[in-house]
PDB file of C-alpha atoms in Angstrom:
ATOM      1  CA  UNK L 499       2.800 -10.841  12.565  1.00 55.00           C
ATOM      2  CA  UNK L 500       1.581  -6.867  12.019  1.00 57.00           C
ATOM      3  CA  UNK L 501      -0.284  -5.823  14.795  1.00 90.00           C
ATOM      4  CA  UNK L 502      -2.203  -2.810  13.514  1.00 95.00           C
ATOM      5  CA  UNK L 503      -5.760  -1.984  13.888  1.00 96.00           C
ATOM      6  CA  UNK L 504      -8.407   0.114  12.683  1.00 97.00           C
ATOM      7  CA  UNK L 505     -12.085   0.723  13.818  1.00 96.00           C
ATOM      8  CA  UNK L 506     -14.658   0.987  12.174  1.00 96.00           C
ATOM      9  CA  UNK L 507     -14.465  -1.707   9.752  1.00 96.00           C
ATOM     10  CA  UNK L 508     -17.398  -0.344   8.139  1.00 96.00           C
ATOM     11  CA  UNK L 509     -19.226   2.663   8.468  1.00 97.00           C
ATOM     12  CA  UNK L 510     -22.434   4.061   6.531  1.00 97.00           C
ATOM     13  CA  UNK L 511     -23.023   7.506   7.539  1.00 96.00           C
ATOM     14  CA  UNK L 512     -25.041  10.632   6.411  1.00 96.00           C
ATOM     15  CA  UNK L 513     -23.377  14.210   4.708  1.00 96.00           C
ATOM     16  CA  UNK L 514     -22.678  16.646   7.297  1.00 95.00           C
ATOM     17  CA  UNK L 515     -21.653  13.974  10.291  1.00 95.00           C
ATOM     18  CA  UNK L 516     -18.549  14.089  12.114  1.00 95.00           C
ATOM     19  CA  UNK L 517     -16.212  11.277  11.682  1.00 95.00           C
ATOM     20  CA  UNK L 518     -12.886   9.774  13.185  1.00 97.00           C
ATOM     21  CA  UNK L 519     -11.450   7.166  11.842  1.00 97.00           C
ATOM     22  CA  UNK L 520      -9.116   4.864  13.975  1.00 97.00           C
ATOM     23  CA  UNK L 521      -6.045   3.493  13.547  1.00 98.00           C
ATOM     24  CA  UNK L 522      -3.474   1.682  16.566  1.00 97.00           C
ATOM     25  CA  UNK L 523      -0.453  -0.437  16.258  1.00 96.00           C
ATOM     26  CA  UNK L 524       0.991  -2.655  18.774  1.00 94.00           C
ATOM     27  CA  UNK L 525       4.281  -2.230  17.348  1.00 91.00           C
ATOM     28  CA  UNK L 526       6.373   0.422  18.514  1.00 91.00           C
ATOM     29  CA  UNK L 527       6.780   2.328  14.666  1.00 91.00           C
ATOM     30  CA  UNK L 528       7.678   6.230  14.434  1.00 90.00           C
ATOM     31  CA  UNK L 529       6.541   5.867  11.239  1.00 91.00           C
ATOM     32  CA  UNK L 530       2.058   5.839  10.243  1.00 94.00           C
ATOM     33  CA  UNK L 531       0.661   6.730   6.756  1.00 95.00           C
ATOM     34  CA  UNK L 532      -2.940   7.320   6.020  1.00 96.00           C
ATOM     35  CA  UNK L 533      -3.641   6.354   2.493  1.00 96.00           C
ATOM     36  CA  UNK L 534      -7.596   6.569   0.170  1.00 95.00           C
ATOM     37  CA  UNK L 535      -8.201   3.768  -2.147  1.00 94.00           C
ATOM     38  CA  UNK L 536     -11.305   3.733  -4.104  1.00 92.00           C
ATOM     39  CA  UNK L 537     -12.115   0.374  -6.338  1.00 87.00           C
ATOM     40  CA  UNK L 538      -9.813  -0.820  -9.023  1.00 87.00           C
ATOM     41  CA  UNK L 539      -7.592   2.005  -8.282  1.00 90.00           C
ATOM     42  CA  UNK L 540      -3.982   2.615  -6.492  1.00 91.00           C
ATOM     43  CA  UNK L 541      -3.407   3.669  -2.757  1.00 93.00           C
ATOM     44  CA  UNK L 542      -2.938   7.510  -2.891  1.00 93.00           C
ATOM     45  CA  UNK L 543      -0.969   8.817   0.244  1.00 93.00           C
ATOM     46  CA  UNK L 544      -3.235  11.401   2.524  1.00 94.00           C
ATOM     47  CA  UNK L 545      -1.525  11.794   5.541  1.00 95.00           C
ATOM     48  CA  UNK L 546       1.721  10.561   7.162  1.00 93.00           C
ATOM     49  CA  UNK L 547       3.512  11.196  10.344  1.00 94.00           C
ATOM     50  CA  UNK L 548       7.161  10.270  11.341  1.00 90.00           C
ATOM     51  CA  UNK L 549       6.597  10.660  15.145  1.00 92.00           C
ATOM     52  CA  UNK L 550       4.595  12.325  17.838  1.00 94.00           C
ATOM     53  CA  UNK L 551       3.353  15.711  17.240  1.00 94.00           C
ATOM     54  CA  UNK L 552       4.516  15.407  13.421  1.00 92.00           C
ATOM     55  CA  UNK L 553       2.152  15.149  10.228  1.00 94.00           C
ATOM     56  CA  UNK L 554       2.400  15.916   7.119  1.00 92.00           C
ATOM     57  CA  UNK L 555      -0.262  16.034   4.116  1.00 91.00           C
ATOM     58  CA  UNK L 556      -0.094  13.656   1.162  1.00 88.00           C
ATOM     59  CA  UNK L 557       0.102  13.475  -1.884  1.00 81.00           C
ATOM     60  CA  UNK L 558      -3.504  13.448  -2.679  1.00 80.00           C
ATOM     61  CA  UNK L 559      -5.625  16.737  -1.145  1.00 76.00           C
ATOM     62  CA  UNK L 560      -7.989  15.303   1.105  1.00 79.00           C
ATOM     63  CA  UNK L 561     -10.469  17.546   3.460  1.00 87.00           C
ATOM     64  CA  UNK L 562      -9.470  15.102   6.500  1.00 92.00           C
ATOM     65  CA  UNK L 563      -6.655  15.672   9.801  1.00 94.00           C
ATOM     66  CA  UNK L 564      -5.134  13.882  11.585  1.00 96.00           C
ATOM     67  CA  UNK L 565      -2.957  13.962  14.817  1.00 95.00           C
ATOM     68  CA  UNK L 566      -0.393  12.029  16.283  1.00 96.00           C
ATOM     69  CA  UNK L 567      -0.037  12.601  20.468  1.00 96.00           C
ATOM     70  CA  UNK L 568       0.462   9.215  20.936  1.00 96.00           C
ATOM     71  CA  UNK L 569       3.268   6.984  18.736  1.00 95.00           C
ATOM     72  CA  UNK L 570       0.669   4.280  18.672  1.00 96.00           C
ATOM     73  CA  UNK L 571      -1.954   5.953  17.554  1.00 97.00           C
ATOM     74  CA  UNK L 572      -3.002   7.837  14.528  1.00 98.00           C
ATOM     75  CA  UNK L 573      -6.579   9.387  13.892  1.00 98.00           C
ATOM     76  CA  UNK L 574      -8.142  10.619  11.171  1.00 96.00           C
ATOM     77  CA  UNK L 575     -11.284  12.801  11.215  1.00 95.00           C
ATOM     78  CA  UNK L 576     -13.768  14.468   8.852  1.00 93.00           C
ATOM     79  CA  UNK L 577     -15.185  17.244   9.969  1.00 92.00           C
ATOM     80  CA  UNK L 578     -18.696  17.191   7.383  1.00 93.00           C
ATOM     81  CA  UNK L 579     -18.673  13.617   5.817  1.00 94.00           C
ATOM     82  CA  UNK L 580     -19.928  14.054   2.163  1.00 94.00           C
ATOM     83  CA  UNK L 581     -20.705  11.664  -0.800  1.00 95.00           C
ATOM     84  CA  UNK L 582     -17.335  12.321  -2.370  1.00 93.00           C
ATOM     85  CA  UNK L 583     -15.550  10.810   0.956  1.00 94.00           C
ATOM     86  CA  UNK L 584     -16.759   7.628   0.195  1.00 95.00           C
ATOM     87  CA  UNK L 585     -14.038   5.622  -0.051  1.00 95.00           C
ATOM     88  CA  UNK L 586     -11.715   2.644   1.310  1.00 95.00           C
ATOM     89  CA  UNK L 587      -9.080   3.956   4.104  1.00 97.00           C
ATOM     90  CA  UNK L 588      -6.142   2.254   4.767  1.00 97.00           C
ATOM     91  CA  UNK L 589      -3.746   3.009   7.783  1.00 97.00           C
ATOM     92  CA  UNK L 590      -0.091   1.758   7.697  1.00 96.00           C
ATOM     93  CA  UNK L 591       2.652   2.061   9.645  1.00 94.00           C
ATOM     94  CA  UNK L 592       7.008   1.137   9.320  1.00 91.00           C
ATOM     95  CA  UNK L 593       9.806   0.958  11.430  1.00 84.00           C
ATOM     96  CA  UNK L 594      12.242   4.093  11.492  1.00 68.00           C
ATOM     97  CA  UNK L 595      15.324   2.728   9.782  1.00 69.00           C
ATOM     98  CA  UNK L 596      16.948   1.374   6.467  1.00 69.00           C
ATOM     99  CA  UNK L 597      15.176  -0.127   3.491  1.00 67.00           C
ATOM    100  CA  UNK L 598      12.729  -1.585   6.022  1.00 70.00           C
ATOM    101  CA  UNK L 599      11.526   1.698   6.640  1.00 74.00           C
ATOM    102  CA  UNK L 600       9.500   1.054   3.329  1.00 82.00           C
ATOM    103  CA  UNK L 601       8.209  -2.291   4.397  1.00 87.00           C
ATOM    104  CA  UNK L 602       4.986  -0.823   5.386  1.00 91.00           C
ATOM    105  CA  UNK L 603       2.005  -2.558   7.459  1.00 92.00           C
ATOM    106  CA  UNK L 604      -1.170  -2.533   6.687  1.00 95.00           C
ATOM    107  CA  UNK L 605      -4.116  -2.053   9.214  1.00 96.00           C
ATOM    108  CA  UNK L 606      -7.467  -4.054   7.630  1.00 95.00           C
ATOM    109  CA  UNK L 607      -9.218  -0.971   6.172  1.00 96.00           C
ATOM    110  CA  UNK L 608     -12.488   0.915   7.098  1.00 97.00           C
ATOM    111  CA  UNK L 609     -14.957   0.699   4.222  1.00 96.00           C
ATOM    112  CA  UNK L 610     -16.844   4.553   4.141  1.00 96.00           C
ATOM    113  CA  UNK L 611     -20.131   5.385   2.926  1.00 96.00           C
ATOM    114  CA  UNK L 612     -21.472   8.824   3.039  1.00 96.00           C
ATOM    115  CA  UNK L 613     -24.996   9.008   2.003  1.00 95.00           C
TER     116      UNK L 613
ATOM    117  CA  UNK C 346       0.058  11.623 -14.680  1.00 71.00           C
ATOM    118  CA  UNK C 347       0.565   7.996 -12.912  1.00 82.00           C
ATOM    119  CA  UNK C 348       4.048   6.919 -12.332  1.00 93.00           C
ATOM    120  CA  UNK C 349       3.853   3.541 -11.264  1.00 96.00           C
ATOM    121  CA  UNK C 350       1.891   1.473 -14.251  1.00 96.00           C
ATOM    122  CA  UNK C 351       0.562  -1.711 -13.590  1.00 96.00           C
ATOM    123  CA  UNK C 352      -1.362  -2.217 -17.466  1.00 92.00           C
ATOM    124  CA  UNK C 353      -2.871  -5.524 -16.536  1.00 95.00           C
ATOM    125  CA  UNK C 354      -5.915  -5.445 -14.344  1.00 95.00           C
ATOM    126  CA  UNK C 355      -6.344  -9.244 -14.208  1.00 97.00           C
ATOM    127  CA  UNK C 356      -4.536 -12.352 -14.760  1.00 97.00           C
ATOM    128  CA  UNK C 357      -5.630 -15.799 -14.443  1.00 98.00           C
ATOM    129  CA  UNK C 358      -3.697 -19.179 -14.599  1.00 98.00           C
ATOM    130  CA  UNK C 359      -3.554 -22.296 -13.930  1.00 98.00           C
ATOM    131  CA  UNK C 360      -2.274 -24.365 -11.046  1.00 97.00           C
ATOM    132  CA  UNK C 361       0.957 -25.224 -10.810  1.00 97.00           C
ATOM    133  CA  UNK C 362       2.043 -22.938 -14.004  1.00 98.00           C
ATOM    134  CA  UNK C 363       3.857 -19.704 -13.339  1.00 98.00           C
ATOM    135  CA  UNK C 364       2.261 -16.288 -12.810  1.00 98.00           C
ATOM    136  CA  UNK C 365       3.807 -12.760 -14.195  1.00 98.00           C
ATOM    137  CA  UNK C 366       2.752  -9.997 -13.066  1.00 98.00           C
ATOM    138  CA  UNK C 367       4.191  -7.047 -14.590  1.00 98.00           C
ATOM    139  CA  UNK C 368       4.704  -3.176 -13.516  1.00 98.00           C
ATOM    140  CA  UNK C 369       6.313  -0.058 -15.539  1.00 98.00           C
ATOM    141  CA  UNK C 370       7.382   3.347 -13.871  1.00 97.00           C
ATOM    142  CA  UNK C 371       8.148   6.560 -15.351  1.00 96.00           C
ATOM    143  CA  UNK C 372      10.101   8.126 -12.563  1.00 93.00           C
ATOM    144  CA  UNK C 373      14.035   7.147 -12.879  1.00 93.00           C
ATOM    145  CA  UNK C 374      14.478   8.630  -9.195  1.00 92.00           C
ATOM    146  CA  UNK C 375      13.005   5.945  -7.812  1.00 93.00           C
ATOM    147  CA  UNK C 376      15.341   3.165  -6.627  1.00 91.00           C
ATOM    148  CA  UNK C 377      13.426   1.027  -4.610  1.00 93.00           C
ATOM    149  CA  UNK C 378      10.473  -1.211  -5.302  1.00 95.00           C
ATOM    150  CA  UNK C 379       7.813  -3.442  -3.270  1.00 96.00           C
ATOM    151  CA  UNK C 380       5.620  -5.867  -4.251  1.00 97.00           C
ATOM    152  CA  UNK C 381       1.999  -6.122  -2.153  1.00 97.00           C
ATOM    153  CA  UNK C 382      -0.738  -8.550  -2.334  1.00 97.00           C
ATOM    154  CA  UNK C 383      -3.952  -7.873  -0.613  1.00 95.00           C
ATOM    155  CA  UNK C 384      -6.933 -10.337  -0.085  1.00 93.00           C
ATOM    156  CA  UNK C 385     -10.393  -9.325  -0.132  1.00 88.00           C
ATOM    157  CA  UNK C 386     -11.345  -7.027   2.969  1.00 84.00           C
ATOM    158  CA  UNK C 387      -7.987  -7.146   3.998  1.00 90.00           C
ATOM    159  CA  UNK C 388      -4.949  -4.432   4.145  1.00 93.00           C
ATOM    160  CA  UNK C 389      -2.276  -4.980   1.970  1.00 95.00           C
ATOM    161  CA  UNK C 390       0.819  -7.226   2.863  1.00 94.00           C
ATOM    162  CA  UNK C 391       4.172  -6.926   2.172  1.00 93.00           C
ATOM    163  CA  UNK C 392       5.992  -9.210  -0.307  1.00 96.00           C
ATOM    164  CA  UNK C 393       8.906  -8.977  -1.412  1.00 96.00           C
ATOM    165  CA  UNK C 394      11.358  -5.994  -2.679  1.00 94.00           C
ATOM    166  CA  UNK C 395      14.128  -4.996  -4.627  1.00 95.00           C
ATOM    167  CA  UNK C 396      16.478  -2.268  -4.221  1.00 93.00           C
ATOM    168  CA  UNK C 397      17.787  -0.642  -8.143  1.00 93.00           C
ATOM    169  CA  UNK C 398      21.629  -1.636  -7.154  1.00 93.00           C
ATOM    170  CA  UNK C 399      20.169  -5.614  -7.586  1.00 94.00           C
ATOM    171  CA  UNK C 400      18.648  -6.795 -11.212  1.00 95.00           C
ATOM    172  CA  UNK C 401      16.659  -9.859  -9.245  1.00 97.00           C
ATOM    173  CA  UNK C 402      15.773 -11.097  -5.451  1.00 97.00           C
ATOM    174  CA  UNK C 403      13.999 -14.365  -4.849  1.00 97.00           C
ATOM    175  CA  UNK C 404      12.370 -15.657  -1.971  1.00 96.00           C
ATOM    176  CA  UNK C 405      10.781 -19.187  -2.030  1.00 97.00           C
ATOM    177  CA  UNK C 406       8.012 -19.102  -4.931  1.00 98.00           C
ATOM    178  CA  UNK C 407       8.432 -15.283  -5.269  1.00 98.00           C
ATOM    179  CA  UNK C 408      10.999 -13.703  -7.933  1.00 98.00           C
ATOM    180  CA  UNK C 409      11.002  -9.903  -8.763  1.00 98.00           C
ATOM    181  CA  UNK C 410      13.267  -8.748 -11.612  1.00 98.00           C
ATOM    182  CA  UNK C 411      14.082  -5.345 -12.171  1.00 98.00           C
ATOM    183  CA  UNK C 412      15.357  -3.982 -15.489  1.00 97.00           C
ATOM    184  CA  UNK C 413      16.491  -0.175 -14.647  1.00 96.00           C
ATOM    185  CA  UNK C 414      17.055   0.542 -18.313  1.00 96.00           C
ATOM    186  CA  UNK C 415      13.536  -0.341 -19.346  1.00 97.00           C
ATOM    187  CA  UNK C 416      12.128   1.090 -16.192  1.00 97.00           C
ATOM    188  CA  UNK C 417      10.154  -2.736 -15.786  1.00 97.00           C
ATOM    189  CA  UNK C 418       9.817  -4.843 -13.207  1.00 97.00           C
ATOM    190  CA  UNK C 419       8.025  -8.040 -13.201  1.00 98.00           C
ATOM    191  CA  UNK C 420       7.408 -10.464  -9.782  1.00 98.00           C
ATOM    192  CA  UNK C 421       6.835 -14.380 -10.796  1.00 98.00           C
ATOM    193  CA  UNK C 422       5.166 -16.828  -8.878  1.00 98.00           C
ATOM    194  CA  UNK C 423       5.967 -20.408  -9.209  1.00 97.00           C
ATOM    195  CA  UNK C 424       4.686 -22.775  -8.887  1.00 98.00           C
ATOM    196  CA  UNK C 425       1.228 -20.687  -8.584  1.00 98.00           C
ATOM    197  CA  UNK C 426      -1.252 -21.907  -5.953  1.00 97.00           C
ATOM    198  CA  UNK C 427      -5.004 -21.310  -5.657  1.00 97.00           C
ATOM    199  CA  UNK C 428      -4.006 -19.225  -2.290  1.00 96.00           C
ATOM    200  CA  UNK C 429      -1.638 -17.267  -4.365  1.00 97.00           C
ATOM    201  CA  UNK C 430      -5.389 -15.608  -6.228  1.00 97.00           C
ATOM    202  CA  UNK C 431      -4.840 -12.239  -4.690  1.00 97.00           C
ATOM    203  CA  UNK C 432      -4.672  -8.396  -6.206  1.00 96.00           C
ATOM    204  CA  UNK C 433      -1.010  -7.467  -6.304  1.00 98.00           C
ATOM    205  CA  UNK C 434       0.083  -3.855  -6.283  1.00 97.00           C
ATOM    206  CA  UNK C 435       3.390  -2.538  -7.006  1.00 97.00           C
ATOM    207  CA  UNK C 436       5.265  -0.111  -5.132  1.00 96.00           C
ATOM    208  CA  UNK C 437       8.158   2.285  -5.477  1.00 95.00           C
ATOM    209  CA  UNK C 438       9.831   5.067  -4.085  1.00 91.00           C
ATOM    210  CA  UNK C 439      13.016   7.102  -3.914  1.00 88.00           C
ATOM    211  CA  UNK C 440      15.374   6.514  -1.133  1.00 81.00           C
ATOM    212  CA  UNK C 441      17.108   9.444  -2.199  1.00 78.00           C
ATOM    213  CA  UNK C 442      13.975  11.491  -1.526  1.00 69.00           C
ATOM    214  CA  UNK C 443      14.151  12.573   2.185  1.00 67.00           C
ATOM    215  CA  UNK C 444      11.207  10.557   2.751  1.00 68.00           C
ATOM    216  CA  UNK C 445       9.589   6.697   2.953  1.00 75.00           C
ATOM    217  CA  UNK C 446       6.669   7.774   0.609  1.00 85.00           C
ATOM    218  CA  UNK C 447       5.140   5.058  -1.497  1.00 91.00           C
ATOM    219  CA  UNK C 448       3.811   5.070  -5.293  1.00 93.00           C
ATOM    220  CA  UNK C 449       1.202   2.416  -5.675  1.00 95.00           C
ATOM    221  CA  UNK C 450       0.289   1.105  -9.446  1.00 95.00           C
ATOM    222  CA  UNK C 451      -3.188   0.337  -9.506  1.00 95.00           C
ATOM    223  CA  UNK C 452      -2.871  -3.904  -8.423  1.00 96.00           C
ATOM    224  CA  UNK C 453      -3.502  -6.458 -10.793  1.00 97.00           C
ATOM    225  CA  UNK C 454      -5.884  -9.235  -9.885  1.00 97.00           C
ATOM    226  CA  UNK C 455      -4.234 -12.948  -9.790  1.00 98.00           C
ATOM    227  CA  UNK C 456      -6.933 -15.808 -10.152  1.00 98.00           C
ATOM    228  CA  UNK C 457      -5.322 -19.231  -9.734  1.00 98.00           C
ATOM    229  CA  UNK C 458      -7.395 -21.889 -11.414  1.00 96.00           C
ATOM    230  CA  UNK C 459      -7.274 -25.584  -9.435  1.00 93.00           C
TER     231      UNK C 459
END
């Protein structure tokens, strides 16, 4: 059982707001991956990290950050929310090692609105 | 330009029958492949996978076949079950590549019909 987390499920908030989203996992993975998914479309990578104090951008441009300080957590804030951010964000994380290092869990999602 | 294709959006079948679920990729670095199924207001969860040096890997009701040449791979189901009505994305990525990035097609919805 995947023991990853992210608050808030759901959030409505209006342009200009500061935002974090969050994202934990119970399971001891170097490995934690940010990814945007809008309706009907594919997962596109944002942000990943392969360990405390590393993180990388994706492969889609995105206007968030993120940090890693701890290896179970993994952030992600907007500085000025806008209507264009609306979007499903997914969190994931893996294990370090091997082809299981692809065998990527999947927190539950927070569902943003910008308004 | 999308590298992992997944052309149909939906797919519905009966009960019972078998369910294919098909996915194309353009990029002949990658070498290893995923299959994920995600339920409404849910994350995605793993499947099952296939590394390029195998043509098939099974796992109870799940199948994925992988023809390297054609750059296809296609994940059955059967005997489908009404639980089984899910979106299913496929994945793949290149070992090779100095990292575990994933390349997501864009899912294709399963309906299972009692």
């Amino acid at each position: 059982e995947a023991d990853i987390y992210q608050t808030p499920r759901y959030l409505v908030i209006g342009t200009g707001k500061k935002i974090t989203l969050e994202c934990s996992q119970t399971m001891g993975h170097d490995k934690m991956y940010w990814y945007q998914q809008d309706p009907g479309m594919e997962l596109h990578l944002i942000h990943y990290s392969y360990g405390v104090n590393s993180t990388e951008k994706g492969d889609l441009s995105s206007e968030s950050t993120v940090s890693r300080i701890r290896t179970e957590h993994f952030p992600l804030t907007l500085e000025s929310a806008r209507p264009s951010h609306t979007s499903q964000y997914l969190c994931a994380s893996s294990p370090g090692q091997g082809f299981s290092s692809y065998e990527q869990y999947f927190g539950p999602g927070t569902r943003l609105t910008v308004t | 330009d999308q590298q992992v294709k997944q052309n149909s959006p939906s797919l519905s079948v009966q009960e019972g029958r078998i369910s294919i679920l098909n996915c194309d990729y353009t990029n002949s670095m990658f070498d290893y492949f995923l299959w994920y199924k995600k339920y409404p207001a849910e994350g995605p969860t793993f499947l099952i996978s296939i590394s390029s040096i195998k043509d098939k890997n099974e796992d109870g009701r799940f199948t994925v076949f992988l023809n390297k040449s054609a750059k296809h791979l296609s994940l059955h189901i059967v005997p489908s079950q009404p639980g089984d009505s899910a979106v299913y994305f496929c994945a793949a990525s290149n070992s090779q590549g100095g990292s575990e990035k994933l390349v997501f097609g864009k899912g294709t919805k399963l309906t299972v019909n009692p």
